[in-house]
mmCIF file of N, CA and C in Angstrom:
data_model
loop_
_atom_site.group_PDB
_atom_site.id
_atom_site.type_symbol
_atom_site.label_atom_id
_atom_site.label_comp_id
_atom_site.label_asym_id
_atom_site.label_seq_id
_atom_site.Cartn_x
_atom_site.Cartn_y
_atom_site.Cartn_z
ATOM 1 N N MET A 1 -8.341 -10.232 18.482
ATOM 2 C CA MET A 1 -8.623 -9.283 17.433
ATOM 3 C C MET A 1 -7.812 -9.690 16.212
ATOM 4 N N LYS A 2 -8.494 -10.026 15.113
ATOM 5 C CA LYS A 2 -7.816 -10.507 13.914
ATOM 6 C C LYS A 2 -7.586 -9.366 12.942
ATOM 7 N N ILE A 3 -6.681 -8.509 13.282
ATOM 8 C CA ILE A 3 -6.261 -7.442 12.389
ATOM 9 C C ILE A 3 -4.907 -7.872 11.850
ATOM 10 N N SER A 4 -4.569 -7.396 10.717
ATOM 11 C CA SER A 4 -3.312 -7.798 10.104
ATOM 12 C C SER A 4 -2.148 -7.520 11.043
ATOM 13 N N ARG A 5 -1.829 -8.504 11.849
ATOM 14 C CA ARG A 5 -0.716 -8.360 12.786
ATOM 15 C C ARG A 5 0.603 -8.274 12.033
ATOM 16 N N ASP A 6 0.639 -8.889 10.895
ATOM 17 C CA ASP A 6 1.843 -8.873 10.099
ATOM 18 C C ASP A 6 1.701 -7.802 9.031
ATOM 19 N N ARG A 7 1.279 -6.625 9.461
ATOM 20 C CA ARG A 7 0.968 -5.568 8.515
ATOM 21 C C ARG A 7 2.187 -5.069 7.775
ATOM 22 N N SER A 8 3.366 -5.249 8.354
ATOM 23 C CA SER A 8 4.554 -4.781 7.666
ATOM 24 C C SER A 8 4.734 -5.511 6.344
ATOM 25 N N LYS A 9 4.378 -6.793 6.287
ATOM 26 C CA LYS A 9 4.497 -7.526 5.027
ATOM 27 C C LYS A 9 3.471 -7.036 4.019
ATOM 28 N N SER A 10 2.219 -6.835 4.464
ATOM 29 C CA SER A 10 1.210 -6.370 3.513
ATOM 30 C C SER A 10 1.510 -4.946 3.077
ATOM 31 N N LYS A 11 2.023 -4.114 3.986
ATOM 32 C CA LYS A 11 2.398 -2.757 3.611
ATOM 33 C C LYS A 11 3.554 -2.800 2.619
ATOM 34 N N LYS A 12 4.505 -3.697 2.867
ATOM 35 C CA LYS A 12 5.645 -3.839 1.967
ATOM 36 C C LYS A 12 5.169 -4.261 0.583
ATOM 37 N N LYS A 13 4.206 -5.186 0.555
ATOM 38 C CA LYS A 13 3.670 -5.653 -0.720
ATOM 39 C C LYS A 13 3.009 -4.496 -1.478
ATOM 40 N N ARG A 14 2.213 -3.674 -0.761
ATOM 41 C CA ARG A 14 1.572 -2.523 -1.406
ATOM 42 C C ARG A 14 2.612 -1.535 -1.897
ATOM 43 N N GLN A 15 3.653 -1.310 -1.103
ATOM 44 C CA GLN A 15 4.690 -0.372 -1.499
ATOM 45 C C GLN A 15 5.417 -0.864 -2.736
ATOM 46 N N ASP A 16 5.686 -2.166 -2.803
ATOM 47 C CA ASP A 16 6.334 -2.728 -3.981
ATOM 48 C C ASP A 16 5.465 -2.547 -5.219
ATOM 49 N N GLU A 17 4.147 -2.753 -5.054
ATOM 50 C CA GLU A 17 3.230 -2.569 -6.181
ATOM 51 C C GLU A 17 3.211 -1.123 -6.636
ATOM 52 N N MET A 18 3.220 -0.182 -5.671
ATOM 53 C CA MET A 18 3.228 1.231 -6.034
ATOM 54 C C MET A 18 4.507 1.587 -6.778
ATOM 55 N N MET A 19 5.627 1.050 -6.316
ATOM 56 C CA MET A 19 6.890 1.341 -6.985
ATOM 57 C C MET A 19 6.896 0.767 -8.394
ATOM 58 N N LYS A 20 6.317 -0.427 -8.573
ATOM 59 C CA LYS A 20 6.244 -1.043 -9.891
ATOM 60 C C LYS A 20 5.390 -0.171 -10.813
ATOM 61 N N GLU A 21 4.239 0.306 -10.311
ATOM 62 C CA GLU A 21 3.368 1.171 -11.109
ATOM 63 C C GLU A 21 4.084 2.456 -11.459
ATOM 64 N N GLU A 22 4.815 3.004 -10.498
ATOM 65 C CA GLU A 22 5.537 4.241 -10.727
ATOM 66 C C GLU A 22 6.605 4.048 -11.792
ATOM 67 N N ASP A 23 7.304 2.918 -11.739
ATOM 68 C CA ASP A 23 8.337 2.640 -12.732
ATOM 69 C C ASP A 23 7.736 2.462 -14.116
ATOM 70 N N GLU A 24 6.579 1.796 -14.196
ATOM 71 C CA GLU A 24 5.950 1.550 -15.486
ATOM 72 C C GLU A 24 5.346 2.812 -16.076
ATOM 73 N N GLY A 25 4.826 3.683 -15.277
ATOM 74 C CA GLY A 25 4.154 4.881 -15.770
ATOM 75 C C GLY A 25 4.863 6.142 -15.370
ATOM 76 N N ASP A 26 6.142 6.260 -15.735
ATOM 77 C CA ASP A 26 6.914 7.415 -15.298
ATOM 78 C C ASP A 26 6.779 8.619 -16.216
ATOM 79 N N GLY A 27 5.963 8.521 -17.257
ATOM 80 C CA GLY A 27 5.713 9.664 -18.122
ATOM 81 C C GLY A 27 6.678 9.790 -19.280
ATOM 82 N N ASP A 28 7.735 9.006 -19.335
ATOM 83 C CA ASP A 28 8.653 9.050 -20.455
ATOM 84 C C ASP A 28 8.006 8.402 -21.663
ATOM 85 N N ASP A 29 8.473 8.779 -22.844
ATOM 86 C CA ASP A 29 7.988 8.115 -24.034
ATOM 87 C C ASP A 29 8.916 6.971 -24.420
ATOM 88 N N GLU A 30 9.831 6.617 -23.535
ATOM 89 C CA GLU A 30 10.726 5.503 -23.782
ATOM 90 C C GLU A 30 10.041 4.196 -23.448
ATOM 91 N N GLY A 31 10.363 3.173 -24.193
ATOM 92 C CA GLY A 31 9.890 1.844 -23.863
ATOM 93 C C GLY A 31 10.877 1.177 -22.922
ATOM 94 N N ARG A 32 10.671 -0.077 -22.635
ATOM 95 C CA ARG A 32 11.560 -0.812 -21.736
ATOM 96 C C ARG A 32 12.960 -0.981 -22.332
ATOM 97 N N ASP A 33 13.042 -0.944 -23.660
ATOM 98 C CA ASP A 33 14.336 -1.138 -24.299
ATOM 99 C C ASP A 33 15.156 0.141 -24.374
ATOM 100 N N GLY A 34 14.626 1.257 -23.865
ATOM 101 C CA GLY A 34 15.351 2.515 -23.883
ATOM 102 C C GLY A 34 15.197 3.282 -25.175
ATOM 103 N N CYS A 35 14.320 2.834 -26.046
ATOM 104 C CA CYS A 35 14.096 3.499 -27.321
ATOM 105 C C CYS A 35 12.880 4.403 -27.223
ATOM 106 N N GLY A 36 12.940 5.502 -27.942
ATOM 107 C CA GLY A 36 11.805 6.407 -27.992
ATOM 108 C C GLY A 36 10.773 5.904 -28.984
ATOM 109 N N GLU A 37 9.759 6.737 -29.209
ATOM 110 C CA GLU A 37 8.704 6.349 -30.141
ATOM 111 C C GLU A 37 9.231 6.158 -31.554
ATOM 112 N N ASP A 38 10.311 6.882 -31.892
ATOM 113 C CA ASP A 38 10.866 6.774 -33.242
ATOM 114 C C ASP A 38 11.767 5.555 -33.410
ATOM 115 N N GLY A 39 11.978 4.793 -32.345
ATOM 116 C CA GLY A 39 12.769 3.578 -32.424
ATOM 117 C C GLY A 39 14.259 3.796 -32.250
ATOM 118 N N LYS A 40 14.671 5.054 -32.108
ATOM 119 C CA LYS A 40 16.086 5.348 -31.939
ATOM 120 C C LYS A 40 16.452 5.308 -30.460
ATOM 121 N N LYS A 41 17.616 4.782 -30.191
ATOM 122 C CA LYS A 41 18.109 4.670 -28.823
ATOM 123 C C LYS A 41 18.340 6.069 -28.263
ATOM 124 N N LYS A 42 17.821 6.297 -27.030
ATOM 125 C CA LYS A 42 18.024 7.587 -26.388
ATOM 126 C C LYS A 42 19.149 7.471 -25.384
ATOM 127 N N GLU A 43 20.003 8.437 -25.386
ATOM 128 C CA GLU A 43 21.124 8.472 -24.444
ATOM 129 C C GLU A 43 20.746 9.357 -23.263
ATOM 130 N N ARG A 44 21.131 8.923 -22.089
ATOM 131 C CA ARG A 44 20.905 9.722 -20.886
ATOM 132 C C ARG A 44 22.240 9.950 -20.208
ATOM 133 N N SER A 45 22.375 11.136 -19.697
ATOM 134 C CA SER A 45 23.601 11.402 -18.962
ATOM 135 C C SER A 45 23.463 10.868 -17.539
ATOM 136 N N ASP A 46 24.591 10.688 -16.886
ATOM 137 C CA ASP A 46 24.574 10.204 -15.506
ATOM 138 C C ASP A 46 23.844 11.174 -14.591
ATOM 139 N N THR A 47 23.997 12.476 -14.825
ATOM 140 C CA THR A 47 23.341 13.456 -13.960
ATOM 141 C C THR A 47 21.824 13.408 -14.136
ATOM 142 N N THR A 48 21.361 13.196 -15.365
ATOM 143 C CA THR A 48 19.927 13.084 -15.602
ATOM 144 C C THR A 48 19.368 11.857 -14.904
ATOM 145 N N MET A 49 20.086 10.749 -15.006
ATOM 146 C CA MET A 49 19.636 9.525 -14.357
ATOM 147 C C MET A 49 19.644 9.680 -12.838
ATOM 148 N N ALA A 50 20.674 10.313 -12.303
ATOM 149 C CA ALA A 50 20.758 10.510 -10.858
ATOM 150 C C ALA A 50 19.639 11.416 -10.376
ATOM 151 N N ALA A 51 19.357 12.483 -11.102
ATOM 152 C CA ALA A 51 18.285 13.394 -10.717
ATOM 153 C C ALA A 51 16.938 12.689 -10.776
ATOM 154 N N SER A 52 16.743 11.885 -11.825
ATOM 155 C CA SER A 52 15.495 11.144 -11.965
ATOM 156 C C SER A 52 15.323 10.151 -10.824
ATOM 157 N N THR A 53 16.389 9.445 -10.485
ATOM 158 C CA THR A 53 16.343 8.470 -9.401
ATOM 159 C C THR A 53 16.067 9.154 -8.070
ATOM 160 N N THR A 54 16.706 10.294 -7.822
ATOM 161 C CA THR A 54 16.501 11.026 -6.579
ATOM 162 C C THR A 54 15.063 11.500 -6.469
ATOM 163 N N THR A 55 14.513 12.030 -7.550
ATOM 164 C CA THR A 55 13.129 12.493 -7.547
ATOM 165 C C THR A 55 12.170 11.340 -7.295
ATOM 166 N N THR A 56 12.404 10.221 -7.975
ATOM 167 C CA THR A 56 11.554 9.041 -7.793
ATOM 168 C C THR A 56 11.641 8.545 -6.356
ATOM 169 N N THR A 57 12.843 8.523 -5.798
ATOM 170 C CA THR A 57 13.027 8.069 -4.421
ATOM 171 C C THR A 57 12.289 8.981 -3.455
ATOM 172 N N LYS A 58 12.366 10.274 -3.657
ATOM 173 C CA LYS A 58 11.667 11.221 -2.776
ATOM 174 C C LYS A 58 10.157 11.043 -2.872
ATOM 175 N N LYS A 59 9.637 10.875 -4.079
ATOM 176 C CA LYS A 59 8.197 10.670 -4.260
ATOM 177 C C LYS A 59 7.754 9.386 -3.576
ATOM 178 N N THR A 60 8.536 8.337 -3.732
ATOM 179 C CA THR A 60 8.202 7.055 -3.118
ATOM 180 C C THR A 60 8.203 7.166 -1.605
ATOM 181 N N GLU A 61 9.188 7.849 -1.059
ATOM 182 C CA GLU A 61 9.277 8.024 0.392
ATOM 183 C C GLU A 61 8.081 8.818 0.922
ATOM 184 N N LEU A 62 7.677 9.851 0.196
ATOM 185 C CA LEU A 62 6.510 10.630 0.615
ATOM 186 C C LEU A 62 5.249 9.775 0.597
ATOM 187 N N LYS A 63 5.098 8.929 -0.427
ATOM 188 C CA LYS A 63 3.940 8.039 -0.505
ATOM 189 C C LYS A 63 3.943 7.062 0.664
ATOM 190 N N ARG A 64 5.114 6.524 0.992
ATOM 191 C CA ARG A 64 5.213 5.592 2.113
ATOM 192 C C ARG A 64 4.819 6.258 3.417
ATOM 193 N N ARG A 65 5.324 7.455 3.638
ATOM 194 C CA ARG A 65 4.977 8.177 4.872
ATOM 195 C C ARG A 65 3.477 8.420 4.944
ATOM 196 N N HIS A 66 2.888 8.836 3.829
ATOM 197 C CA HIS A 66 1.456 9.084 3.799
ATOM 198 C C HIS A 66 0.681 7.802 4.067
ATOM 199 N N ASP A 67 1.085 6.708 3.424
ATOM 200 C CA ASP A 67 0.411 5.421 3.630
ATOM 201 C C ASP A 67 0.530 4.974 5.076
ATOM 202 N N ASP A 68 1.719 5.117 5.655
ATOM 203 C CA ASP A 68 1.918 4.714 7.046
ATOM 204 C C ASP A 68 1.042 5.540 7.976
ATOM 205 N N THR A 69 0.992 6.835 7.743
ATOM 206 C CA THR A 69 0.186 7.718 8.589
ATOM 207 C C THR A 69 -1.294 7.394 8.445
ATOM 208 N N ALA A 70 -1.752 7.217 7.227
ATOM 209 C CA ALA A 70 -3.165 6.894 6.984
ATOM 210 C C ALA A 70 -3.522 5.556 7.620
ATOM 211 N N TRP A 71 -2.632 4.570 7.503
ATOM 212 C CA TRP A 71 -2.890 3.261 8.092
ATOM 213 C C TRP A 71 -2.990 3.368 9.607
ATOM 214 N N GLU A 72 -2.060 4.099 10.205
ATOM 215 C CA GLU A 72 -2.063 4.268 11.663
ATOM 216 C C GLU A 72 -3.333 4.975 12.132
ATOM 217 N N GLU A 73 -3.786 5.967 11.374
ATOM 218 C CA GLU A 73 -5.014 6.677 11.742
ATOM 219 C C GLU A 73 -6.216 5.723 11.746
ATOM 220 N N LYS A 74 -6.337 4.926 10.705
ATOM 221 C CA LYS A 74 -7.457 3.971 10.633
ATOM 222 C C LYS A 74 -7.342 2.917 11.731
ATOM 223 N N TYR A 75 -6.130 2.467 12.006
ATOM 224 C CA TYR A 75 -5.925 1.483 13.062
ATOM 225 C C TYR A 75 -6.345 2.061 14.415
ATOM 226 N N ASN A 76 -6.004 3.307 14.665
ATOM 227 C CA ASN A 76 -6.408 3.963 15.915
ATOM 228 C C ASN A 76 -7.929 4.131 15.985
ATOM 229 N N GLU A 77 -8.557 4.405 14.854
ATOM 230 C CA GLU A 77 -10.017 4.486 14.810
ATOM 231 C C GLU A 77 -10.629 3.124 15.142
ATOM 232 N N LEU A 78 -10.017 2.064 14.648
ATOM 233 C CA LEU A 78 -10.509 0.720 14.941
ATOM 234 C C LEU A 78 -10.360 0.396 16.427
ATOM 235 N N LYS A 79 -9.240 0.797 17.016
ATOM 236 C CA LYS A 79 -9.052 0.564 18.453
ATOM 237 C C LYS A 79 -10.111 1.324 19.257
ATOM 238 N N ALA A 80 -10.419 2.542 18.854
ATOM 239 C CA ALA A 80 -11.456 3.315 19.528
ATOM 240 C C ALA A 80 -12.819 2.643 19.371
ATOM 241 N N TYR A 81 -13.080 2.096 18.193
ATOM 242 C CA TYR A 81 -14.322 1.376 17.938
ATOM 243 C C TYR A 81 -14.422 0.168 18.865
ATOM 244 N N LYS A 82 -13.310 -0.552 19.000
ATOM 245 C CA LYS A 82 -13.311 -1.733 19.873
ATOM 246 C C LYS A 82 -13.550 -1.336 21.330
ATOM 247 N N ASP A 83 -12.947 -0.242 21.769
ATOM 248 C CA ASP A 83 -13.165 0.228 23.142
ATOM 249 C C ASP A 83 -14.631 0.564 23.377
ATOM 250 N N LYS A 84 -15.256 1.138 22.369
ATOM 251 C CA LYS A 84 -16.655 1.551 22.506
ATOM 252 C C LYS A 84 -17.621 0.372 22.389
ATOM 253 N N HIS A 85 -17.383 -0.530 21.434
ATOM 254 C CA HIS A 85 -18.336 -1.602 21.133
ATOM 255 C C HIS A 85 -17.916 -2.980 21.654
ATOM 256 N N GLY A 86 -16.659 -3.134 22.050
ATOM 257 C CA GLY A 86 -16.205 -4.407 22.583
ATOM 258 C C GLY A 86 -15.794 -5.425 21.539
ATOM 259 N N ASN A 87 -15.826 -5.077 20.269
ATOM 260 C CA ASN A 87 -15.411 -5.978 19.197
ATOM 261 C C ASN A 87 -14.919 -5.167 18.004
ATOM 262 N N THR A 88 -14.447 -5.878 17.001
ATOM 263 C CA THR A 88 -13.977 -5.205 15.779
ATOM 264 C C THR A 88 -14.840 -5.584 14.576
ATOM 265 N N LEU A 89 -16.066 -5.967 14.841
ATOM 266 C CA LEU A 89 -16.991 -6.339 13.763
ATOM 267 C C LEU A 89 -17.682 -5.086 13.238
ATOM 268 N N VAL A 90 -16.940 -4.315 12.478
ATOM 269 C CA VAL A 90 -17.421 -3.037 11.969
ATOM 270 C C VAL A 90 -18.265 -3.276 10.723
ATOM 271 N N LYS A 91 -19.451 -2.711 10.706
ATOM 272 C CA LYS A 91 -20.328 -2.852 9.540
ATOM 273 C C LYS A 91 -19.777 -2.051 8.369
ATOM 274 N N VAL A 92 -19.881 -2.634 7.193
ATOM 275 C CA VAL A 92 -19.454 -1.923 5.994
ATOM 276 C C VAL A 92 -20.505 -0.871 5.631
ATOM 277 N N LYS A 93 -21.762 -1.223 5.790
ATOM 278 C CA LYS A 93 -22.853 -0.281 5.518
ATOM 279 C C LYS A 93 -23.604 -0.025 6.818
ATOM 280 N N GLY A 94 -24.070 1.166 7.007
ATOM 281 C CA GLY A 94 -24.891 1.494 8.160
ATOM 282 C C GLY A 94 -24.105 1.901 9.396
ATOM 283 N N ASN A 95 -22.823 2.124 9.270
ATOM 284 C CA ASN A 95 -22.011 2.579 10.393
ATOM 285 C C ASN A 95 -22.029 4.106 10.383
ATOM 286 N N LYS A 96 -22.863 4.670 11.233
ATOM 287 C CA LYS A 96 -23.042 6.121 11.229
ATOM 288 C C LYS A 96 -21.856 6.860 11.835
ATOM 289 N N ASP A 97 -21.177 6.234 12.790
ATOM 290 C CA ASP A 97 -20.048 6.893 13.451
ATOM 291 C C ASP A 97 -18.871 7.107 12.506
ATOM 292 N N ASN A 98 -18.554 6.099 11.735
ATOM 293 C CA ASN A 98 -17.394 6.163 10.855
ATOM 294 C C ASN A 98 -17.662 5.279 9.635
ATOM 295 N N PRO A 99 -18.317 5.810 8.614
ATOM 296 C CA PRO A 99 -18.747 4.992 7.481
ATOM 297 C C PRO A 99 -17.611 4.319 6.702
ATOM 298 N N LYS A 100 -16.424 4.887 6.671
ATOM 299 C CA LYS A 100 -15.328 4.311 5.889
ATOM 300 C C LYS A 100 -14.538 3.254 6.666
ATOM 301 N N LEU A 101 -14.707 3.205 7.964
ATOM 302 C CA LEU A 101 -13.947 2.262 8.778
ATOM 303 C C LEU A 101 -14.271 0.814 8.423
ATOM 304 N N GLY A 102 -15.531 0.513 8.195
ATOM 305 C CA GLY A 102 -15.926 -0.848 7.842
ATOM 306 C C GLY A 102 -15.268 -1.329 6.564
ATOM 307 N N THR A 103 -15.203 -0.461 5.580
ATOM 308 C CA THR A 103 -14.553 -0.806 4.319
ATOM 309 C C THR A 103 -13.062 -1.032 4.536
ATOM 310 N N TRP A 104 -12.447 -0.196 5.355
ATOM 311 C CA TRP A 104 -11.015 -0.339 5.641
ATOM 312 C C TRP A 104 -10.738 -1.679 6.326
ATOM 313 N N VAL A 105 -11.560 -2.028 7.316
ATOM 314 C CA VAL A 105 -11.383 -3.297 8.035
ATOM 315 C C VAL A 105 -11.553 -4.470 7.075
ATOM 316 N N LYS A 106 -12.568 -4.402 6.236
ATOM 317 C CA LYS A 106 -12.804 -5.468 5.261
ATOM 318 C C LYS A 106 -11.592 -5.624 4.335
ATOM 319 N N THR A 107 -11.039 -4.509 3.891
ATOM 320 C CA THR A 107 -9.868 -4.536 3.014
ATOM 321 C C THR A 107 -8.662 -5.135 3.731
ATOM 322 N N GLN A 108 -8.452 -4.762 4.983
ATOM 323 C CA GLN A 108 -7.330 -5.299 5.748
ATOM 324 C C GLN A 108 -7.455 -6.804 5.913
ATOM 325 N N ARG A 109 -8.638 -7.269 6.202
ATOM 326 C CA ARG A 109 -8.855 -8.710 6.364
ATOM 327 C C ARG A 109 -8.620 -9.452 5.055
ATOM 328 N N TYR A 110 -9.078 -8.860 3.958
ATOM 329 C CA TYR A 110 -8.886 -9.466 2.646
ATOM 330 C C TYR A 110 -7.390 -9.556 2.319
ATOM 331 N N GLN A 111 -6.669 -8.465 2.535
ATOM 332 C CA GLN A 111 -5.239 -8.455 2.245
ATOM 333 C C GLN A 111 -4.490 -9.454 3.116
ATOM 334 N N TYR A 112 -4.873 -9.560 4.367
ATOM 335 C CA TYR A 112 -4.243 -10.514 5.276
ATOM 336 C C TYR A 112 -4.485 -11.945 4.795
ATOM 337 N N LYS A 113 -5.710 -12.218 4.364
ATOM 338 C CA LYS A 113 -6.059 -13.547 3.861
ATOM 339 C C LYS A 113 -5.224 -13.889 2.628
ATOM 340 N N LYS A 114 -5.105 -12.946 1.707
ATOM 341 C CA LYS A 114 -4.325 -13.174 0.492
ATOM 342 C C LYS A 114 -2.845 -13.381 0.824
ATOM 343 N N LEU A 115 -2.329 -12.634 1.789
ATOM 344 C CA LEU A 115 -0.945 -12.796 2.214
ATOM 345 C C LEU A 115 -0.715 -14.188 2.761
ATOM 346 N N LYS A 116 -1.606 -14.658 3.605
ATOM 347 C CA LYS A 116 -1.471 -16.000 4.187
ATOM 348 C C LYS A 116 -1.575 -17.086 3.111
ATOM 349 N N GLU A 117 -2.471 -16.901 2.146
ATOM 350 C CA GLU A 117 -2.595 -17.865 1.057
ATOM 351 C C GLU A 117 -1.311 -17.919 0.223
ATOM 352 N N ALA A 118 -0.731 -16.768 -0.026
ATOM 353 C CA ALA A 118 0.518 -16.717 -0.798
ATOM 354 C C ALA A 118 1.653 -17.383 -0.025
ATOM 355 N N GLU A 119 1.699 -17.171 1.276
ATOM 356 C CA GLU A 119 2.721 -17.810 2.096
ATOM 357 C C GLU A 119 2.565 -19.325 2.084
ATOM 358 N N GLU A 120 1.330 -19.804 2.099
ATOM 359 C CA GLU A 120 1.077 -21.244 2.060
ATOM 360 C C GLU A 120 1.518 -21.848 0.732
ATOM 361 N N LYS A 121 1.319 -21.119 -0.354
ATOM 362 C CA LYS A 121 1.719 -21.609 -1.677
ATOM 363 C C LYS A 121 3.237 -21.705 -1.799
ATOM 364 N N GLU A 122 3.934 -20.800 -1.121
ATOM 365 C CA GLU A 122 5.402 -20.796 -1.170
ATOM 366 C C GLU A 122 5.991 -21.980 -0.431
ATOM 367 N N LYS A 123 5.268 -22.539 0.517
ATOM 368 C CA LYS A 123 5.793 -23.655 1.325
ATOM 369 C C LYS A 123 5.811 -24.925 0.589
#
């Protein structure tokens, strides 16, 4: 069964991307240089920064838990599919039992392929 056996790496990659998106789109009007729209440097207190970091960390942790749970649910659905059909060749279209499972499997295979290609480039 060719499911992303090294799913921790692909999950880690997705989590890193989510954290990057979260950092880039945090809702502040500050740019990367710490300046506001008016170009003046904004000062932050340590308590504000700590509170912001704690909130961001909690949000990230909740997203990770949700992603892990959702991934495990789909993986269990795939195992049930294999028990019933004897393979993991889930159709993307025309799967009446679980229409979204085929798309999930296709996505997992794609991500696994990209991960392996990236690992090969690093060598």
